[in-house]
């Protein structure tokens, strides 16, 4: 009843309050609509961001349950794995990943790292961030992108860097990295070795400190060339720690490193190549100034000349005579030798040899005959066809004349030596025979060729060998001749006496290189001397025993016995020995020797005839 009796004023006030509440509700509805629209816009924006993200996104709870996966991750996984464990979905594991950062993220921290997935061996860059509800972390959002190609590129880059580093350090020549102004940024060990400084010291230096004064003047122009053309290549001169200047080949290129222009320089010591060039120049001068004439002939008829060294003028011709075809090489070859030369060249060419040698005659411009030694190299193309002949020709006329005279003298010497009755031989210091004449061979009953290379000492009687060796050892530059007598044993067993004269032949150092010996048989003389000595002894003894014999001495006309004064008969030597001081020795007269020893008599007769000849 009270409500029914409320005053009009109260009702109006309440209505006014309701109006205000309605306005507040309407304002809240508008605000809610605005928030919903903003939220929808943010959701659309987030959806666009998620869809536009070229990677993978998932959200999981603190107990590893996946609550969201973006389309890319669904495609990679092959299914929408919402509600499954993250470690099973992402890596195919049965348990929590050992690298898991959930504990860290659910504490409110963000975690970033790179990971090689064991599922497909691909690399990923991962960012894990916490999702808050107020101040409480309710989920983890993980965003990751595939960086496998980047990692592979980085690996290749590291490999290339390692290769470059190895090339840099192991290069067989000096390598420098320099600023445009020439300050040395880095260098390899070969650079330090070449210049005599440590690497650390070189990094404190400028290239101007390491070149000759002549090269230092070139540097401004080289730097300008580098900036204009990106580099240069030049021969210069370096100077090492000891001040030695030496030639080098420098190759430089401009590189952009960390947005700065850097000069990459290769320096090669060309001292040896310069020496080789100088040697080549000297060799070329030898070809043009020396006695060897160099020809390059076409492999055609009459051997037209493509090249000839200027020293061909020693034969009276100019190089142009051959090069312009005024003279063909075949024209100067002696007619009697040309057919043989052509035949030999064809034979050598067919055999497939690379080079061959010939000797032949030519006529000089003034028609003088010359002997040539020709060493020819055959030049073939890739298919093996002969295109040229390269000949190195030497005038050997003087040698040929000397050889002819030598042969003449050798023949004369041989005729003299072989005509001797004396035994002539030559042998080395170790008594190995190098020559024997015919008389030597006949004496020992062997052919001369069978004796060459054999030692003569075994023929010497063993009792005399020591004496013979001592006599030979006595030979020297100061005393080059010695004489001795020795006994030898012939193949048949007969012992003979010999007299030898040995002369030492010395080399340029005064050492004995050979011994020449002349010997003769003195057996008969030795026998005669022995008989003579015996006869003298007998006579001396007889004289000592001689007595005076007088009167008639009866002697038997048949047996030659003598009768003494008592009527007894005695041998004549017995009688004389008894009654005088005569002593007898027995020899053999020529007639008896002929009768009793016919073989000995024949040999004596033959030797006398040989000596008369």
Coordinates of C-alpha atoms in Angstrom, one line a residue:
X1 CA 0.0 0.0 0.0
X2 CA 2.9 2.2 0.7
X3 CA 4.2 1.6 -2.9
X4 CA 0.8 2.5 -4.2
X5 CA 0.8 5.7 -2.1
X6 CA 4.2 6.8 -3.3
X7 CA 4.3 10.3 -4.3
X8 CA 4.5 11.4 -7.9
X9 CA 7.8 13.0 -7.2
X10 CA 9.3 9.7 -6.1
X11 CA 8.0 8.0 -9.2
X12 CA 9.6 10.6 -11.4
X13 CA 12.9 10.3 -9.5
X14 CA 12.9 6.6 -10.0
X15 CA 12.1 7.0 -13.7
X16 CA 15.0 9.3 -14.0
X17 CA 17.3 6.8 -12.4
X18 CA 16.1 4.1 -14.8
X19 CA 16.8 6.5 -17.7
X20 CA 20.4 6.9 -16.4
X21 CA 20.8 3.1 -16.0
X22 CA 19.5 2.6 -19.5
X23 CA 22.0 5.1 -20.8
X24 CA 24.8 3.3 -18.9
X25 CA 23.6 0.0 -20.4
X26 CA 23.5 1.4 -23.8
X27 CA 27.0 2.8 -23.3
X28 CA 28.2 -0.5 -22.1
X29 CA 26.6 -2.2 -25.1
X30 CA 28.4 0.3 -27.4
X31 CA 31.6 -0.2 -25.6
X32 CA 31.2 -4.0 -25.7
X33 CA 30.5 -3.7 -29.4
X34 CA 33.5 -1.6 -29.9
X35 CA 35.7 -4.0 -27.9
X36 CA 34.3 -6.9 -29.8
X37 CA 35.0 -5.2 -33.1
X38 CA 38.5 -4.3 -31.9
X39 CA 39.0 -7.9 -30.7
X40 CA 37.7 -9.2 -34.0
X41 CA 40.1 -6.9 -35.9
X42 CA 42.9 -8.1 -33.7
X43 CA 41.9 -11.7 -34.2
X44 CA 41.7 -11.1 -38.0
X45 CA 45.1 -9.4 -37.8
X46 CA 46.6 -12.2 -35.7
X47 CA 45.0 -14.7 -38.1
X48 CA 46.5 -12.9 -41.0
X49 CA 49.9 -12.8 -39.2
X50 CA 49.7 -16.5 -38.4
X51 CA 48.6 -17.4 -41.9
X52 CA 51.3 -15.1 -43.4
X53 CA 54.0 -16.5 -41.2
X54 CA 56.3 -18.6 -43.4
X55 CA 57.1 -20.9 -40.5
X56 CA 55.5 -23.1 -37.9
X57 CA 53.4 -22.1 -34.8
X58 CA 52.0 -24.2 -32.1
X59 CA 50.6 -23.6 -28.6
X60 CA 50.8 -26.1 -25.8
X61 CA 49.9 -26.3 -22.1
X62 CA 52.2 -26.8 -19.2
X63 CA 51.6 -30.6 -19.5
X64 CA 52.9 -30.6 -23.2
X65 CA 49.4 -30.9 -24.8
X66 CA 49.2 -29.2 -28.1
X67 CA 46.2 -26.8 -28.2
X68 CA 46.9 -25.0 -31.5
X69 CA 48.8 -25.7 -34.7
X70 CA 49.0 -23.4 -37.7
X71 CA 48.4 -24.7 -41.2
X72 CA 52.1 -25.0 -42.1
X73 CA 52.7 -27.1 -39.1
X74 CA 49.6 -29.3 -39.9
X75 CA 51.1 -29.8 -43.4
X76 CA 54.5 -30.7 -42.1
X77 CA 53.0 -33.1 -39.5
X78 CA 50.5 -34.5 -41.9
X79 CA 47.6 -34.1 -39.5
X80 CA 46.0 -31.8 -37.0
X81 CA 47.7 -33.1 -33.9
X82 CA 45.8 -30.9 -31.4
X83 CA 45.4 -32.7 -28.1
X84 CA 48.6 -34.8 -28.6
X85 CA 52.0 -34.4 -26.8
X86 CA 54.2 -31.8 -28.4
X87 CA 57.3 -34.0 -28.4
X88 CA 55.5 -36.8 -30.2
X89 CA 54.0 -34.4 -32.8
X90 CA 57.2 -32.4 -33.5
X91 CA 60.0 -34.9 -33.1
X92 CA 58.5 -38.3 -33.0
X93 CA 59.8 -38.9 -29.5
X94 CA 58.1 -41.0 -26.8
X95 CA 59.4 -38.9 -24.0
X96 CA 60.1 -35.2 -23.2
X97 CA 62.8 -33.7 -25.3
X98 CA 66.1 -33.3 -23.4
X99 CA 66.4 -29.8 -24.7
X100 CA 62.8 -28.8 -23.7
X101 CA 62.5 -25.2 -22.3
X102 CA 58.9 -25.4 -21.0
X103 CA 60.0 -25.0 -17.4
X104 CA 61.8 -21.8 -18.3
X105 CA 58.9 -20.4 -20.4
X106 CA 56.3 -21.2 -17.8
X107 CA 58.3 -19.1 -15.5
X108 CA 57.6 -16.2 -17.8
X109 CA 60.9 -16.2 -19.8
X110 CA 61.4 -16.2 -23.6
X111 CA 63.7 -18.8 -25.0
X112 CA 65.5 -18.7 -28.4
X113 CA 67.7 -21.3 -29.9
X114 CA 68.6 -23.4 -33.0
X115 CA 67.8 -27.1 -33.1
X116 CA 68.4 -30.1 -35.4
X117 CA 65.3 -32.1 -35.4
X118 CA 65.9 -35.9 -35.0
X119 CA 62.6 -36.5 -36.9
X120 CA 63.8 -35.3 -40.3
X121 CA 67.3 -34.0 -39.7
X122 CA 66.3 -30.4 -40.5
X123 CA 67.5 -27.3 -38.7
X124 CA 65.0 -24.9 -37.1
X125 CA 65.3 -21.5 -35.4
X126 CA 62.8 -21.5 -32.4
X127 CA 61.3 -18.7 -30.3
X128 CA 59.2 -19.9 -27.3
X129 CA 57.2 -17.2 -25.5
X130 CA 54.8 -17.4 -22.5
X131 CA 51.1 -16.6 -22.9
X132 CA 49.7 -14.8 -19.8
X133 CA 46.2 -14.7 -18.3
X134 CA 46.7 -11.7 -16.1
X135 CA 49.9 -12.4 -14.3
X136 CA 49.7 -16.2 -14.7
X137 CA 51.3 -18.1 -17.6
X138 CA 48.7 -20.4 -19.0
X139 CA 50.3 -21.6 -22.2
X140 CA 53.5 -21.6 -24.3
X141 CA 53.6 -20.4 -27.9
X142 CA 56.4 -21.7 -30.0
X143 CA 57.3 -20.2 -33.4
X144 CA 60.0 -21.8 -35.5
X145 CA 61.3 -21.5 -39.0
X146 CA 63.2 -24.0 -41.2
X147 CA 66.8 -22.8 -41.4
X148 CA 68.3 -25.9 -43.0
X149 CA 69.3 -24.2 -46.2
X150 CA 70.8 -21.4 -44.3
X151 CA 72.7 -23.9 -42.1
X152 CA 73.9 -25.7 -45.2
X153 CA 75.0 -22.4 -46.7
X154 CA 76.8 -21.5 -43.5
X155 CA 78.4 -24.9 -43.5
X156 CA 79.5 -24.5 -47.1
X157 CA 80.7 -21.0 -46.1
X158 CA 82.7 -22.4 -43.2
X159 CA 84.1 -25.1 -45.5
X160 CA 85.0 -22.5 -48.0
X161 CA 86.5 -20.3 -45.3
X162 CA 88.5 -23.3 -44.1
X163 CA 89.6 -24.0 -47.7
X164 CA 90.5 -20.4 -48.2
X165 CA 92.4 -20.4 -44.9
X166 CA 94.3 -23.5 -45.9
X167 CA 95.0 -22.1 -49.3
X168 CA 96.0 -18.9 -47.7
X169 CA 98.4 -20.6 -45.3
X170 CA 99.6 -23.4 -47.5
X171 CA 99.9 -21.5 -50.7
X172 CA 103.4 -22.0 -52.2
X173 CA 103.7 -18.3 -52.7
X174 CA 103.3 -15.2 -50.5
X175 CA 99.7 -14.0 -49.9
X176 CA 98.8 -10.6 -48.4
X177 CA 95.6 -8.7 -47.5
X178 CA 96.3 -5.0 -47.6
X179 CA 94.4 -1.7 -47.3
X180 CA 94.3 0.6 -50.3
X181 CA 97.1 2.6 -48.7
X182 CA 99.3 -0.5 -48.5
X183 CA 99.0 -1.3 -44.8
X184 CA 99.3 -5.1 -44.3
X185 CA 96.1 -6.6 -42.7
X186 CA 97.2 -10.2 -42.8
X187 CA 99.7 -12.5 -44.6
X188 CA 100.6 -16.2 -44.7
X189 CA 103.7 -18.0 -43.4
X190 CA 105.2 -18.1 -46.9
X191 CA 105.2 -14.4 -47.0
X192 CA 107.0 -14.3 -43.6
X193 CA 109.5 -16.9 -44.9
X194 CA 110.1 -15.1 -48.1
X195 CA 110.8 -11.7 -46.5
X196 CA 112.5 -12.9 -43.3
X197 CA 110.0 -11.3 -40.9
X198 CA 107.4 -12.8 -38.5
X199 CA 103.8 -12.5 -39.5
X200 CA 103.1 -10.3 -36.5
X201 CA 105.9 -7.9 -37.6
X202 CA 104.6 -7.8 -41.2
X203 CA 101.1 -6.8 -39.9
X204 CA 102.7 -3.7 -38.5
X205 CA 104.4 -2.7 -41.8
X206 CA 103.4 -1.1 -45.0
X207 CA 104.1 -2.6 -48.4
X208 CA 106.4 0.4 -49.1
X209 CA 108.8 -1.1 -46.5
X210 CA 109.1 -4.3 -48.4
X211 CA 109.9 -3.2 -52.0
X212 CA 112.9 -1.7 -53.8
X213 CA 113.2 2.0 -54.5
X214 CA 112.4 1.3 -58.1
X215 CA 109.1 -0.5 -57.2
X216 CA 108.2 2.1 -54.6
X217 CA 108.0 4.6 -57.4
X218 CA 105.5 2.4 -59.2
X219 CA 103.1 2.0 -56.3
X220 CA 100.9 5.1 -56.9
X221 CA 100.2 4.1 -60.4
X222 CA 99.5 0.5 -59.4
X223 CA 97.0 1.7 -56.8
X224 CA 95.3 3.9 -59.4
X225 CA 95.1 0.9 -61.7
X226 CA 93.6 -1.3 -59.0
X227 CA 90.9 1.3 -58.3
X228 CA 90.2 1.7 -62.0
X229 CA 90.4 -1.9 -63.3
X230 CA 89.9 -3.9 -60.1
X231 CA 93.5 -5.1 -59.9
X232 CA 96.8 -5.5 -61.7
X233 CA 99.5 -8.0 -62.6
X234 CA 103.1 -6.9 -62.7
X235 CA 106.7 -7.9 -62.2
X236 CA 108.4 -6.0 -59.4
X237 CA 111.2 -6.2 -56.8
X238 CA 110.8 -7.1 -53.2
X239 CA 113.4 -6.4 -50.4
X240 CA 113.7 -8.8 -47.5
X241 CA 114.8 -8.2 -43.9
X242 CA 118.5 -8.4 -44.9
X243 CA 118.1 -5.9 -47.6
X244 CA 118.4 -8.4 -50.4
X245 CA 116.3 -7.3 -53.5
X246 CA 114.8 -10.1 -55.7
X247 CA 112.4 -10.2 -58.6
X248 CA 108.7 -11.1 -57.9
X249 CA 105.5 -11.6 -59.9
X250 CA 102.6 -9.6 -58.2
X251 CA 98.9 -10.3 -58.9
X252 CA 96.5 -8.0 -57.0
X253 CA 92.7 -7.8 -56.9
X254 CA 90.3 -5.4 -55.1
X255 CA 87.8 -7.2 -52.8
X256 CA 84.9 -5.8 -50.7
X257 CA 85.3 -7.0 -47.1
X258 CA 83.0 -5.5 -44.5
X259 CA 82.1 -2.8 -46.9
X260 CA 85.7 -1.7 -47.2
X261 CA 88.0 -2.1 -50.2
X262 CA 90.7 -4.6 -49.5
X263 CA 93.6 -5.6 -51.8
X264 CA 94.2 -9.3 -52.1
X265 CA 97.8 -9.8 -53.3
X266 CA 99.7 -12.9 -54.5
X267 CA 103.5 -12.5 -54.6
X268 CA 105.7 -15.2 -56.2
X269 CA 109.5 -15.2 -56.0
X270 CA 110.6 -15.5 -59.6
X271 CA 114.3 -15.6 -59.0
X272 CA 114.7 -19.1 -60.3
X273 CA 112.5 -18.5 -63.3
X274 CA 114.6 -15.3 -64.1
X275 CA 117.7 -17.4 -63.9
X276 CA 116.1 -19.9 -66.2
X277 CA 115.2 -17.2 -68.6
X278 CA 118.8 -15.9 -68.5
X279 CA 120.1 -19.4 -69.0
X280 CA 117.7 -19.8 -71.9
X281 CA 119.1 -16.6 -73.4
X282 CA 122.6 -17.8 -72.9
X283 CA 121.7 -21.1 -74.5
X284 CA 120.2 -19.2 -77.4
X285 CA 123.4 -17.2 -77.7
X286 CA 125.3 -20.5 -77.7
X287 CA 123.2 -21.7 -80.5
X288 CA 123.8 -18.5 -82.5
X289 CA 127.4 -17.9 -81.5
X290 CA 128.6 -21.4 -80.8
X291 CA 129.6 -24.2 -83.2
X292 CA 126.3 -26.0 -83.2
X293 CA 124.0 -24.9 -86.1
X294 CA 120.3 -25.4 -85.4
X295 CA 118.0 -26.4 -88.3
X296 CA 114.2 -26.9 -88.4
X297 CA 113.3 -28.7 -91.7
X298 CA 109.8 -29.3 -93.1
X299 CA 109.1 -33.0 -93.6
X300 CA 109.1 -32.6 -97.3
X301 CA 111.3 -33.4 -100.3
X302 CA 114.7 -31.8 -100.3
X303 CA 114.1 -30.7 -96.6
X304 CA 113.1 -27.0 -97.1
X305 CA 114.2 -25.0 -94.0
X306 CA 111.7 -23.3 -91.7
X307 CA 114.4 -22.1 -89.2
X308 CA 118.2 -21.9 -89.1
X309 CA 120.4 -20.2 -86.5
X310 CA 122.5 -17.3 -87.7
X311 CA 125.8 -19.2 -87.1
X312 CA 125.2 -21.1 -90.3
X313 CA 127.4 -18.4 -91.8
X314 CA 130.4 -20.6 -90.7
X315 CA 129.6 -22.6 -93.8
X316 CA 129.5 -19.5 -95.9
X317 CA 125.7 -19.2 -96.2
X318 CA 123.3 -16.8 -94.6
X319 CA 120.1 -17.8 -92.8
X320 CA 118.1 -16.0 -95.5
X321 CA 119.6 -18.2 -98.2
X322 CA 117.7 -21.1 -96.6
X323 CA 114.6 -19.3 -95.3
X324 CA 113.8 -17.6 -98.6
X325 CA 114.3 -20.9 -100.5
X326 CA 117.3 -19.7 -102.5
X327 CA 119.1 -22.8 -101.2
X328 CA 117.5 -26.1 -100.1
X329 CA 119.4 -28.1 -97.5
X330 CA 119.6 -31.1 -99.9
X331 CA 121.5 -28.9 -102.3
X332 CA 124.5 -28.6 -100.0
X333 CA 124.7 -32.3 -99.1
X334 CA 127.5 -34.3 -100.8
X335 CA 126.1 -36.2 -103.7
X336 CA 127.8 -39.4 -102.6
X337 CA 126.1 -39.2 -99.2
X338 CA 122.6 -37.9 -100.1
X339 CA 121.0 -41.3 -101.1
X340 CA 122.2 -42.9 -97.8
X341 CA 120.9 -40.0 -95.8
X342 CA 117.5 -40.1 -97.4
X343 CA 117.3 -43.8 -96.9
X344 CA 118.3 -43.6 -93.2
X345 CA 115.8 -40.8 -92.6
X346 CA 113.0 -42.9 -94.0
X347 CA 114.1 -45.9 -92.0
X348 CA 114.2 -44.0 -88.7
X349 CA 110.9 -42.3 -89.4
X350 CA 109.2 -45.6 -90.1
X351 CA 110.6 -47.2 -86.9
X352 CA 108.8 -44.5 -84.8
X353 CA 111.9 -43.3 -83.0
X354 CA 112.0 -39.8 -81.5
X355 CA 115.6 -39.0 -82.6
X356 CA 118.5 -40.3 -84.6
X357 CA 122.1 -39.4 -85.4
X358 CA 124.0 -39.2 -88.7
X359 CA 127.4 -38.3 -90.1
X360 CA 127.7 -37.0 -93.7
X361 CA 129.5 -34.5 -95.8
X362 CA 128.4 -31.1 -97.2
X363 CA 129.8 -28.5 -99.4
X364 CA 130.3 -25.0 -98.1
X365 CA 129.6 -21.9 -100.2
X366 CA 133.2 -22.0 -101.4
X367 CA 132.9 -25.7 -102.3
X368 CA 135.0 -26.9 -99.4
X369 CA 134.1 -30.4 -98.2
X370 CA 133.0 -30.6 -94.6
X371 CA 132.1 -33.5 -92.4
X372 CA 129.0 -33.0 -90.2
X373 CA 127.6 -34.7 -87.1
X374 CA 123.8 -34.3 -87.2
X375 CA 121.5 -35.1 -84.1
X376 CA 118.0 -34.9 -85.4
X377 CA 114.7 -34.9 -83.4
X378 CA 111.5 -36.0 -85.2
X379 CA 108.5 -33.7 -84.6
X380 CA 105.0 -35.2 -84.9
X381 CA 101.5 -33.7 -84.6
X382 CA 98.8 -35.0 -82.3
X383 CA 97.9 -37.7 -84.8
X384 CA 101.4 -38.9 -84.9
X385 CA 102.2 -37.5 -88.4
X386 CA 105.7 -36.2 -88.9
X387 CA 105.7 -32.5 -89.6
X388 CA 109.3 -31.4 -89.0
X389 CA 112.8 -32.5 -88.3
X390 CA 114.9 -30.5 -85.9
X391 CA 118.6 -30.9 -86.4
X392 CA 121.6 -29.9 -84.3
X393 CA 124.5 -29.9 -86.7
X394 CA 128.2 -29.8 -85.7
X395 CA 131.3 -29.5 -88.0
X396 CA 133.5 -32.5 -87.2
X397 CA 135.9 -32.1 -90.1
X398 CA 138.9 -31.7 -87.8
X399 CA 137.8 -34.8 -85.8
X400 CA 137.5 -36.8 -89.0
X401 CA 141.0 -35.8 -90.1
X402 CA 142.4 -36.6 -86.7
X403 CA 140.6 -40.0 -86.7
X404 CA 142.1 -40.7 -90.1
X405 CA 145.6 -39.9 -88.9
X406 CA 145.0 -41.9 -85.8
X407 CA 144.0 -44.9 -87.8
X408 CA 147.1 -44.5 -89.9
X409 CA 149.3 -44.3 -86.8
X410 CA 147.5 -47.2 -85.2
X411 CA 148.1 -49.3 -88.3
X412 CA 151.8 -48.3 -88.3
X413 CA 152.1 -49.0 -84.6
X414 CA 150.3 -52.4 -85.1
X415 CA 152.6 -53.3 -87.9
X416 CA 155.7 -52.5 -85.8
X417 CA 154.4 -54.2 -82.7
X418 CA 153.2 -57.3 -84.5
X419 CA 156.4 -57.6 -86.5
X420 CA 158.5 -57.8 -83.3
X421 CA 159.8 -61.1 -82.1
X422 CA 159.8 -59.7 -78.5
X423 CA 156.7 -60.3 -76.4
X424 CA 154.8 -57.0 -76.1
X425 CA 151.8 -56.5 -73.8
X426 CA 149.9 -53.9 -71.8
X427 CA 148.1 -54.5 -68.5
X428 CA 146.3 -52.7 -65.7
X429 CA 147.7 -52.2 -62.3
X430 CA 145.9 -55.4 -61.2
X431 CA 147.9 -57.3 -63.9
X432 CA 144.8 -57.7 -66.2
X433 CA 146.0 -57.9 -69.8
X434 CA 144.6 -55.2 -72.2
X435 CA 146.8 -55.9 -75.2
X436 CA 149.2 -58.6 -76.4
X437 CA 151.0 -58.9 -79.7
X438 CA 151.1 -62.0 -82.0
X439 CA 154.5 -63.0 -80.7
X440 CA 153.1 -63.1 -77.1
X441 CA 150.1 -65.2 -78.2
X442 CA 152.4 -67.7 -80.1
X443 CA 154.7 -67.9 -77.1
X444 CA 151.9 -69.0 -74.8
X445 CA 150.2 -71.1 -77.5
X446 CA 147.0 -69.1 -77.4
X447 CA 145.1 -66.6 -79.5
X448 CA 145.5 -63.0 -78.6
X449 CA 141.8 -62.4 -78.0
X450 CA 141.7 -65.3 -75.5
X451 CA 144.4 -63.6 -73.4
X452 CA 142.8 -60.1 -73.3
X453 CA 141.0 -59.6 -70.0
X454 CA 143.0 -62.4 -68.2
X455 CA 145.6 -61.9 -65.5
X456 CA 149.2 -62.8 -66.4
X457 CA 150.4 -63.5 -62.9
X458 CA 149.2 -67.1 -62.7
X459 CA 151.8 -67.9 -65.5
X460 CA 154.6 -66.7 -63.3
X461 CA 156.3 -69.4 -61.3
X462 CA 155.0 -69.2 -57.7
X463 CA 158.5 -68.7 -56.3
X464 CA 158.9 -65.5 -58.4
X465 CA 155.4 -63.9 -58.0
X466 CA 156.2 -61.9 -54.9
X467 CA 159.4 -60.5 -56.5
X468 CA 157.4 -59.6 -59.7
X469 CA 154.7 -57.8 -57.7
X470 CA 157.2 -55.8 -55.7
X471 CA 159.0 -54.7 -58.8
X472 CA 155.7 -53.6 -60.4
X473 CA 154.8 -51.7 -57.2
X474 CA 158.1 -49.8 -57.4
X475 CA 156.8 -48.0 -60.6
X476 CA 155.8 -44.4 -60.1
X477 CA 155.8 -41.0 -61.8
X478 CA 159.4 -40.5 -60.4
X479 CA 160.5 -44.0 -61.4
X480 CA 158.4 -45.1 -64.4
X481 CA 160.7 -47.9 -65.7
X482 CA 161.9 -51.1 -64.2
X483 CA 163.6 -54.3 -65.4
X484 CA 163.5 -57.8 -64.0
X485 CA 163.9 -61.5 -64.9
X486 CA 161.3 -64.1 -64.0
X487 CA 160.4 -67.7 -64.6
X488 CA 157.1 -68.7 -66.2
X489 CA 155.4 -72.0 -66.7
X490 CA 154.0 -72.7 -70.1
X491 CA 150.7 -74.6 -70.7
X492 CA 152.7 -77.8 -71.4
X493 CA 154.5 -77.5 -68.0
X494 CA 157.8 -76.4 -69.4
X495 CA 159.6 -73.7 -67.2
X496 CA 161.2 -70.9 -69.2
X497 CA 163.2 -67.7 -68.2
X498 CA 162.1 -64.3 -69.4
X499 CA 163.5 -60.7 -69.2
X500 CA 160.9 -57.9 -68.9
X501 CA 161.1 -54.1 -69.3
X502 CA 158.1 -52.5 -67.8
X503 CA 157.1 -48.8 -68.4
X504 CA 154.3 -47.1 -66.4
X505 CA 151.7 -45.1 -68.4
X506 CA 150.4 -42.2 -66.3
X507 CA 147.1 -40.3 -66.3
X508 CA 146.7 -36.5 -66.0
X509 CA 147.0 -36.8 -62.2
X510 CA 150.3 -38.7 -62.4
X511 CA 148.6 -42.0 -61.3
X512 CA 149.5 -45.3 -63.1
X513 CA 146.6 -46.2 -65.4
X514 CA 148.4 -48.9 -67.4
X515 CA 151.8 -50.6 -67.8
X516 CA 153.4 -51.5 -71.1
X517 CA 155.9 -54.4 -71.1
X518 CA 158.4 -55.8 -73.5
X519 CA 159.8 -59.2 -72.8
X520 CA 162.0 -61.8 -74.4
X521 CA 162.9 -65.5 -73.7
X522 CA 166.3 -65.8 -72.0
X523 CA 166.2 -69.5 -71.2
X524 CA 169.1 -70.4 -73.5
X525 CA 171.1 -67.6 -72.1
X526 CA 170.4 -68.8 -68.6
X527 CA 171.4 -72.4 -69.5
X528 CA 174.6 -71.1 -71.2
X529 CA 175.4 -68.9 -68.2
X530 CA 174.9 -71.9 -65.9
X531 CA 177.1 -74.1 -68.0
X532 CA 179.7 -71.3 -68.2
X533 CA 179.6 -70.9 -64.4
X534 CA 180.1 -74.7 -64.0
X535 CA 183.0 -74.8 -66.5
X536 CA 184.7 -71.9 -64.8
X537 CA 184.3 -73.7 -61.5
X538 CA 185.7 -76.9 -62.9
X539 CA 188.7 -75.1 -64.5
X540 CA 189.4 -73.2 -61.4
X541 CA 189.4 -76.5 -59.5
X542 CA 191.6 -78.2 -62.1
X543 CA 194.1 -75.3 -62.0
X544 CA 194.3 -75.7 -58.3
X545 CA 195.1 -79.4 -58.7
X546 CA 197.4 -79.2 -61.8
X547 CA 200.7 -81.2 -61.7
X548 CA 203.5 -81.3 -64.2
X549 CA 203.3 -84.1 -66.7
X550 CA 206.3 -84.9 -69.0
X551 CA 207.3 -87.6 -71.5
X552 CA 205.2 -89.8 -73.8
X553 CA 201.7 -90.8 -72.6
X554 CA 200.5 -94.0 -74.2
X555 CA 196.7 -93.7 -75.1
X556 CA 194.4 -96.3 -76.6
X557 CA 193.3 -95.2 -80.1
X558 CA 189.8 -96.7 -79.5
X559 CA 188.6 -96.2 -76.0
X560 CA 191.0 -93.4 -75.2
X561 CA 192.3 -94.9 -72.0
X562 CA 195.8 -94.0 -70.8
X563 CA 198.6 -96.4 -69.5
X564 CA 200.6 -95.4 -66.5
X565 CA 204.2 -96.1 -65.9
X566 CA 203.3 -99.3 -64.0
X567 CA 201.4 -100.7 -66.9
X568 CA 197.8 -100.0 -65.7
X569 CA 195.1 -98.5 -68.0
X570 CA 193.0 -95.5 -66.8
X571 CA 190.2 -93.2 -68.1
X572 CA 192.0 -90.1 -69.4
X573 CA 190.2 -87.7 -67.0
X574 CA 190.9 -90.1 -64.1
X575 CA 194.6 -90.2 -65.1
X576 CA 194.9 -86.4 -65.5
X577 CA 193.1 -85.8 -62.2
X578 CA 195.4 -88.2 -60.4
X579 CA 198.7 -86.9 -61.9
X580 CA 197.9 -83.2 -62.4
X581 CA 195.8 -80.4 -60.8
X582 CA 193.2 -80.5 -63.6
X583 CA 189.5 -80.9 -62.6
X584 CA 186.8 -81.8 -65.1
X585 CA 183.2 -80.7 -65.7
X586 CA 180.9 -82.3 -68.2
X587 CA 179.1 -80.5 -70.9
X588 CA 177.8 -81.5 -74.3
X589 CA 179.1 -80.4 -77.7
X590 CA 176.8 -79.4 -80.6
X591 CA 177.4 -82.7 -82.4
X592 CA 176.6 -84.8 -79.4
X593 CA 173.6 -82.7 -78.5
X594 CA 172.2 -83.1 -82.1
X595 CA 172.8 -86.9 -81.8
X596 CA 171.5 -87.3 -78.2
X597 CA 168.8 -84.6 -77.9
X598 CA 167.4 -84.0 -81.4
X599 CA 164.3 -82.0 -80.2
X600 CA 166.3 -79.5 -78.3
X601 CA 168.6 -79.0 -81.3
X602 CA 165.7 -78.4 -83.6
X603 CA 164.2 -75.7 -81.4
X604 CA 167.5 -74.0 -81.1
X605 CA 167.9 -74.0 -84.8
X606 CA 164.4 -72.6 -85.3
X607 CA 164.9 -69.7 -82.9
X608 CA 168.1 -68.7 -84.6
X609 CA 166.3 -68.6 -88.0
X610 CA 163.5 -66.5 -86.5
X611 CA 166.1 -64.0 -85.1
X612 CA 167.7 -63.7 -88.5
X613 CA 164.4 -62.8 -90.0

